[in-house]
PDB file of C-alpha atoms in Angstrom:
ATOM      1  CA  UNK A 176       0.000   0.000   0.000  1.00  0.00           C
ATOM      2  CA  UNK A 177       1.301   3.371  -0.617  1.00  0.00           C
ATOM      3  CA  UNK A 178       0.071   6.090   1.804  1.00  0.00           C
ATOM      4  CA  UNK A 179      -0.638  10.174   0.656  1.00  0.00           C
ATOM      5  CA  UNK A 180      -1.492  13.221   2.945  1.00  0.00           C
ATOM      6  CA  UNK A 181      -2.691  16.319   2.566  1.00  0.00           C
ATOM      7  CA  UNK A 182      -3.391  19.388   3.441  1.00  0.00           C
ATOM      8  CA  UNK A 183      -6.799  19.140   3.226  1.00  0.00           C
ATOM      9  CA  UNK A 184      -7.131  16.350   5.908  1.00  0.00           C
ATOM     10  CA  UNK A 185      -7.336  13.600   3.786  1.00  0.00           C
ATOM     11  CA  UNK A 186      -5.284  10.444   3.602  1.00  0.00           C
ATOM     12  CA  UNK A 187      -5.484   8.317   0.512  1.00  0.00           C
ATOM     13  CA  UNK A 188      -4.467   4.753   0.007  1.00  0.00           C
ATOM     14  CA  UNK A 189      -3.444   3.278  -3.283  1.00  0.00           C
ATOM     15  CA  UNK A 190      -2.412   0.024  -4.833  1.00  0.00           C
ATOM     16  CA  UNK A 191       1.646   0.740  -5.580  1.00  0.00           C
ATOM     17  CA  UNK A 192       0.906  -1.606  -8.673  1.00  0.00           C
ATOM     18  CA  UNK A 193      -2.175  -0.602 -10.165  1.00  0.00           C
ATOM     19  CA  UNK A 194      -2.190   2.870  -8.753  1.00  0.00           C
ATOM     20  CA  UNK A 195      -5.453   2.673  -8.129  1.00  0.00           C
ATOM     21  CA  UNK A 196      -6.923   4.639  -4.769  1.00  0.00           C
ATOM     22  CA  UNK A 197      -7.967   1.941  -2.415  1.00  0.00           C
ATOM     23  CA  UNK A 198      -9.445   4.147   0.118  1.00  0.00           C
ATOM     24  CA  UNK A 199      -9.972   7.928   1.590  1.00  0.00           C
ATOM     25  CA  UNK A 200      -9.690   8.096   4.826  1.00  0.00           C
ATOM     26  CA  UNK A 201     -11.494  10.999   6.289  1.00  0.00           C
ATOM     27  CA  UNK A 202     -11.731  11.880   9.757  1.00  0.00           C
ATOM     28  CA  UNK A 203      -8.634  14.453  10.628  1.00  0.00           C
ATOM     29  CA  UNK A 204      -9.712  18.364  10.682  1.00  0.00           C
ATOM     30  CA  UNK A 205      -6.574  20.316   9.735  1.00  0.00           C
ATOM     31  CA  UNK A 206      -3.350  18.870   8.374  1.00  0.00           C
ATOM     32  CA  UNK A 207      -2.497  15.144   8.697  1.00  0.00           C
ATOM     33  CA  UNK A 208       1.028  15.462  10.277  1.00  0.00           C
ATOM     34  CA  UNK A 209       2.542  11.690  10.853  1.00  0.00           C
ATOM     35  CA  UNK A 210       0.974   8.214   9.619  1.00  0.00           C
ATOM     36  CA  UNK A 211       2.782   4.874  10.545  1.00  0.00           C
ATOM     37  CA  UNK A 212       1.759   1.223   9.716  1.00  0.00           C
ATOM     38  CA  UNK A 213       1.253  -2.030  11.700  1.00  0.00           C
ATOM     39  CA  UNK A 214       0.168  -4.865   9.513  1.00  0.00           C
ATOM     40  CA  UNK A 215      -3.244  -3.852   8.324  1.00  0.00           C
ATOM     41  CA  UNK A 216      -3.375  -0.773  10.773  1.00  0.00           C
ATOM     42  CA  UNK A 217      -2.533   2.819  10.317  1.00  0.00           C
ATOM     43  CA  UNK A 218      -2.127   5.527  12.915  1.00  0.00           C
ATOM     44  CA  UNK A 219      -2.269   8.997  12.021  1.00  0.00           C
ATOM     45  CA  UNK A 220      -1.622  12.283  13.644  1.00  0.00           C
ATOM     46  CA  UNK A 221      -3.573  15.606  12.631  1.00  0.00           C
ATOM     47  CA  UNK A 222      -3.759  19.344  13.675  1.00  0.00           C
ATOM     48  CA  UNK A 223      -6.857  18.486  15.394  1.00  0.00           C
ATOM     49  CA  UNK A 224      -4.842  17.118  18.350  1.00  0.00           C
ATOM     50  CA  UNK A 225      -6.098  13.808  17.488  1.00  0.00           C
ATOM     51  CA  UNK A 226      -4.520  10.470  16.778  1.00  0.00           C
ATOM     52  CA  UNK A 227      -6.903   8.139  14.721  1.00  0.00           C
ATOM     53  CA  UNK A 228      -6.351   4.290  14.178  1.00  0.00           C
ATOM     54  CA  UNK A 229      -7.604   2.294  10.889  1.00  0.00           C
ATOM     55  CA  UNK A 230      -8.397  -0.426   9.962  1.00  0.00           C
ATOM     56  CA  UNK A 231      -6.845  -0.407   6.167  1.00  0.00           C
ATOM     57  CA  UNK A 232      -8.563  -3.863   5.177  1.00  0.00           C
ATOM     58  CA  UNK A 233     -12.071  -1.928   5.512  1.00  0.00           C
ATOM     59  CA  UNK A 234     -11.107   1.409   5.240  1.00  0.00           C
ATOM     60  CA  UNK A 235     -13.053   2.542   8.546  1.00  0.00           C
ATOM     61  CA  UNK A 236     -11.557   4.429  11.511  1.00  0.00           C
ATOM     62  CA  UNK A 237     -11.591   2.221  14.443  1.00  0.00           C
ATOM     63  CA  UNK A 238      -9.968   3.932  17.747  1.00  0.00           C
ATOM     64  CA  UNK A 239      -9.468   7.834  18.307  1.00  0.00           C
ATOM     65  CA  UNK A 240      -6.920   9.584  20.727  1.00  0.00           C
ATOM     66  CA  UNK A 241      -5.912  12.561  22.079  1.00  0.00           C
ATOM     67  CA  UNK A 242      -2.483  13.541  20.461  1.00  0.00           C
ATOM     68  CA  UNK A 243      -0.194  16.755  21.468  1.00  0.00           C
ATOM     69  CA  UNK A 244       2.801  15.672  19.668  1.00  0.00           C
ATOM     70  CA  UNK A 245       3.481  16.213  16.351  1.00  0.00           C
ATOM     71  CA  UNK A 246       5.119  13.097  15.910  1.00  0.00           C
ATOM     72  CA  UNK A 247       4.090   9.292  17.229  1.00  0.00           C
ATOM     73  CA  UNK A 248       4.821   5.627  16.974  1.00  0.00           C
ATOM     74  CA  UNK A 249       2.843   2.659  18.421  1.00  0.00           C
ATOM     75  CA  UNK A 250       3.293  -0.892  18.872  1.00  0.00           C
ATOM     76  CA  UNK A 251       0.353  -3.801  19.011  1.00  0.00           C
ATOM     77  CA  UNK A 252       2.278  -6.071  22.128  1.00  0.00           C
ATOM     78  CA  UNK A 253       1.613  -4.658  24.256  1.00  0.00           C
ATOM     79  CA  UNK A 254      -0.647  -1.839  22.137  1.00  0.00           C
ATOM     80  CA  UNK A 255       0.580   1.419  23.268  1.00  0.00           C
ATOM     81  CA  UNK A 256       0.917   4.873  21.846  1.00  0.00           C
ATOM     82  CA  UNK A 257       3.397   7.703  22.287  1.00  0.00           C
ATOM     83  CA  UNK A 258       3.232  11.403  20.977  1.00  0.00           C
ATOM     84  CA  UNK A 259       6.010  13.941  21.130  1.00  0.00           C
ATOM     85  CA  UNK A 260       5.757  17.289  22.251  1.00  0.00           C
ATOM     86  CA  UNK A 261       8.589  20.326  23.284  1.00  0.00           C
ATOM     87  CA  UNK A 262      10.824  17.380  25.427  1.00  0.00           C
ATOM     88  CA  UNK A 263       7.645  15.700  26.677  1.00  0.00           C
ATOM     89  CA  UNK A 264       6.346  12.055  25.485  1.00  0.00           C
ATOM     90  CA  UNK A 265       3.345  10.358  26.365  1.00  0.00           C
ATOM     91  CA  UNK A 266       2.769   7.000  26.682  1.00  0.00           C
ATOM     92  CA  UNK A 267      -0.637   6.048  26.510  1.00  0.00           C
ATOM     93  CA  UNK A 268      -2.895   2.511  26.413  1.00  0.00           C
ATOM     94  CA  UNK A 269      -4.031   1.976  23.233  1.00  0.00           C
ATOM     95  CA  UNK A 270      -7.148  -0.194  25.327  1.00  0.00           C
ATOM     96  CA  UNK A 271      -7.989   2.302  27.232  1.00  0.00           C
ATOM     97  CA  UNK A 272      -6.692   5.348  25.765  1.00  0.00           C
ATOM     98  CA  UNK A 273      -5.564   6.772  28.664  1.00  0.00           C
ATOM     99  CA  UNK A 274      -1.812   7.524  29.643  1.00  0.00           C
ATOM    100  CA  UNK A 275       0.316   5.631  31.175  1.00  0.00           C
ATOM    101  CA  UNK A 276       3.452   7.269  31.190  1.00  0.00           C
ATOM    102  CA  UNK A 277       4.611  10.879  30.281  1.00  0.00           C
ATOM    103  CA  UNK A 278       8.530  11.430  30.023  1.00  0.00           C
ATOM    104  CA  UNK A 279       9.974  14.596  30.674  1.00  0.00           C
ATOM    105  CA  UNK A 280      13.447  14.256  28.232  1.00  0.00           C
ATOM    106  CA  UNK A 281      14.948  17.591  29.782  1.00  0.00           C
ATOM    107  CA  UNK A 282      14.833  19.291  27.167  1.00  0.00           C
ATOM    108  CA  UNK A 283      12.045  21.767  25.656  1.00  0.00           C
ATOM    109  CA  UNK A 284      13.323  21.116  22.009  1.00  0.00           C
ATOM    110  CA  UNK A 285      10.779  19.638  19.396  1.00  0.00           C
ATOM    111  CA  UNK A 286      10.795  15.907  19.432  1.00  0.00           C
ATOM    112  CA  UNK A 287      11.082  14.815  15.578  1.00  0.00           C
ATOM    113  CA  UNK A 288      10.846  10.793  16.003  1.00  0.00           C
ATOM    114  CA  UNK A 289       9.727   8.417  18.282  1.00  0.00           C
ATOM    115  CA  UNK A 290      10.041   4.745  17.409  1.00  0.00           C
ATOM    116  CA  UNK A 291       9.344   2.033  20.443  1.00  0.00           C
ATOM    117  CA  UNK A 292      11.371  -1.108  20.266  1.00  0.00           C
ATOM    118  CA  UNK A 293      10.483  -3.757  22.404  1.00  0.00           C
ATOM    119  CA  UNK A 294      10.606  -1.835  25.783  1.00  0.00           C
ATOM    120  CA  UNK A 295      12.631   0.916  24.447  1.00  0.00           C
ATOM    121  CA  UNK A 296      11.197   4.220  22.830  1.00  0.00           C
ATOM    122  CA  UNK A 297      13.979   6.265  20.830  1.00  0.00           C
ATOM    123  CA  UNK A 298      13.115  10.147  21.002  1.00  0.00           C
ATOM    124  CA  UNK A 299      14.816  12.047  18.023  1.00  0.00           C
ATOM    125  CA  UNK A 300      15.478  15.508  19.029  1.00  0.00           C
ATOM    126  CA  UNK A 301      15.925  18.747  16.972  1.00  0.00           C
ATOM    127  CA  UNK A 302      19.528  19.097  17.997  1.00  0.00           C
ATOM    128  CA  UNK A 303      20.417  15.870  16.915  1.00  0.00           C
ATOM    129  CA  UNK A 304      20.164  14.159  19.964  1.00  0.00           C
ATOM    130  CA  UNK A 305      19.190  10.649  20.114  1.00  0.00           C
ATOM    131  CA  UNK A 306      17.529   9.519  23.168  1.00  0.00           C
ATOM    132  CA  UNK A 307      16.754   5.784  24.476  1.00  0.00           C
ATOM    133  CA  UNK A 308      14.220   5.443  27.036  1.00  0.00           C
ATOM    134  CA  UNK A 309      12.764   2.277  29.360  1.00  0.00           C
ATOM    135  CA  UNK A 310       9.548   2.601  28.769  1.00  0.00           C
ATOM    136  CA  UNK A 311       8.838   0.608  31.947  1.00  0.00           C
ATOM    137  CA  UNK A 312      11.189   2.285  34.270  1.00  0.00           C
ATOM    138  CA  UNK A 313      10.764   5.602  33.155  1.00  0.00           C
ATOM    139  CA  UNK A 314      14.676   6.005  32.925  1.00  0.00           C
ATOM    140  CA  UNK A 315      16.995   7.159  30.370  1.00  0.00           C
ATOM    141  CA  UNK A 316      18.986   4.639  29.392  1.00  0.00           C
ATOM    142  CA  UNK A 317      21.417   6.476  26.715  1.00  0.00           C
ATOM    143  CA  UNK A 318      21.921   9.632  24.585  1.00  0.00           C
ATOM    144  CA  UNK A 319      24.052  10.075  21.552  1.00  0.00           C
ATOM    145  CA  UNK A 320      24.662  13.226  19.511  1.00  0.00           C
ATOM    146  CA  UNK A 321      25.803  14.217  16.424  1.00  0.00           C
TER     147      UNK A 321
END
């Protein structure tokens, strides 16, 4: 599947080898700002604050979050969700939708990636820090720059 945004809110799915659109998914008021896949899922991040999950087999919006960060990353085992936001992320239950963790990196620089591995969330900074976090702990584990 190959994923577009827009400005206009929309997200449009296509078929890489036929080109054909798949689906629109509509739901986002304002700019989408980050998508990212699991299997058949997408999450996106809009303007509106709001971080929407899909199913991409049916085309239909399934879960809904609150979102501050402009960036995000989620994982299915266990399913959790984490924005970034000015040196904060938040960790929240994708069950219950409601957070389980915020992380204060020390720093009030934008966050530009998150990616969770395993236990571990890596927090890209806008000085080109690279942080690694327990996500159980709450602890910084490491931090390389470039």
């Amino acid at each position: 599947r190959v994923l577009f945004r827009s400005k206009d809110s929309m997200i449009k799915v296509f078929n890489p080898t036929s080109g054909e659109m798949i689906h629109s998914l509509n739901g986002h008021h304002g700019w989408v700002t980050a998508l990212q896949f699991h299997k058949n899922h997408l999450i996106s991040r809009g303007f509106d604050l709001k971080a929407r999950v899909w199913d991409l087999n049916v085309g239909k919006q399934i879960q809904e979050f609150k979102a501050k960060g402009l960036c995000l990353a989620f994982a299915y085992d266990p399913p959790i969700m984490a924005s970034g936001y000015n040196g904060q992320v938040t960790i929240s239950d994708m069950r219950t939708g409601r957070n389980h963790r915020v992380l204060y990196t020390g720093s009030s620089r934008q966050i530009r990636s998150l990616d969770i591995c395993g236990r571990y969330i890596i927090v890209g900074g806008s000085r080109g820090t690279v942080d690694v976090w327990d996500m159980s702990s709450g602890s910084s584990v490491a931090r390389h720059s470039s």
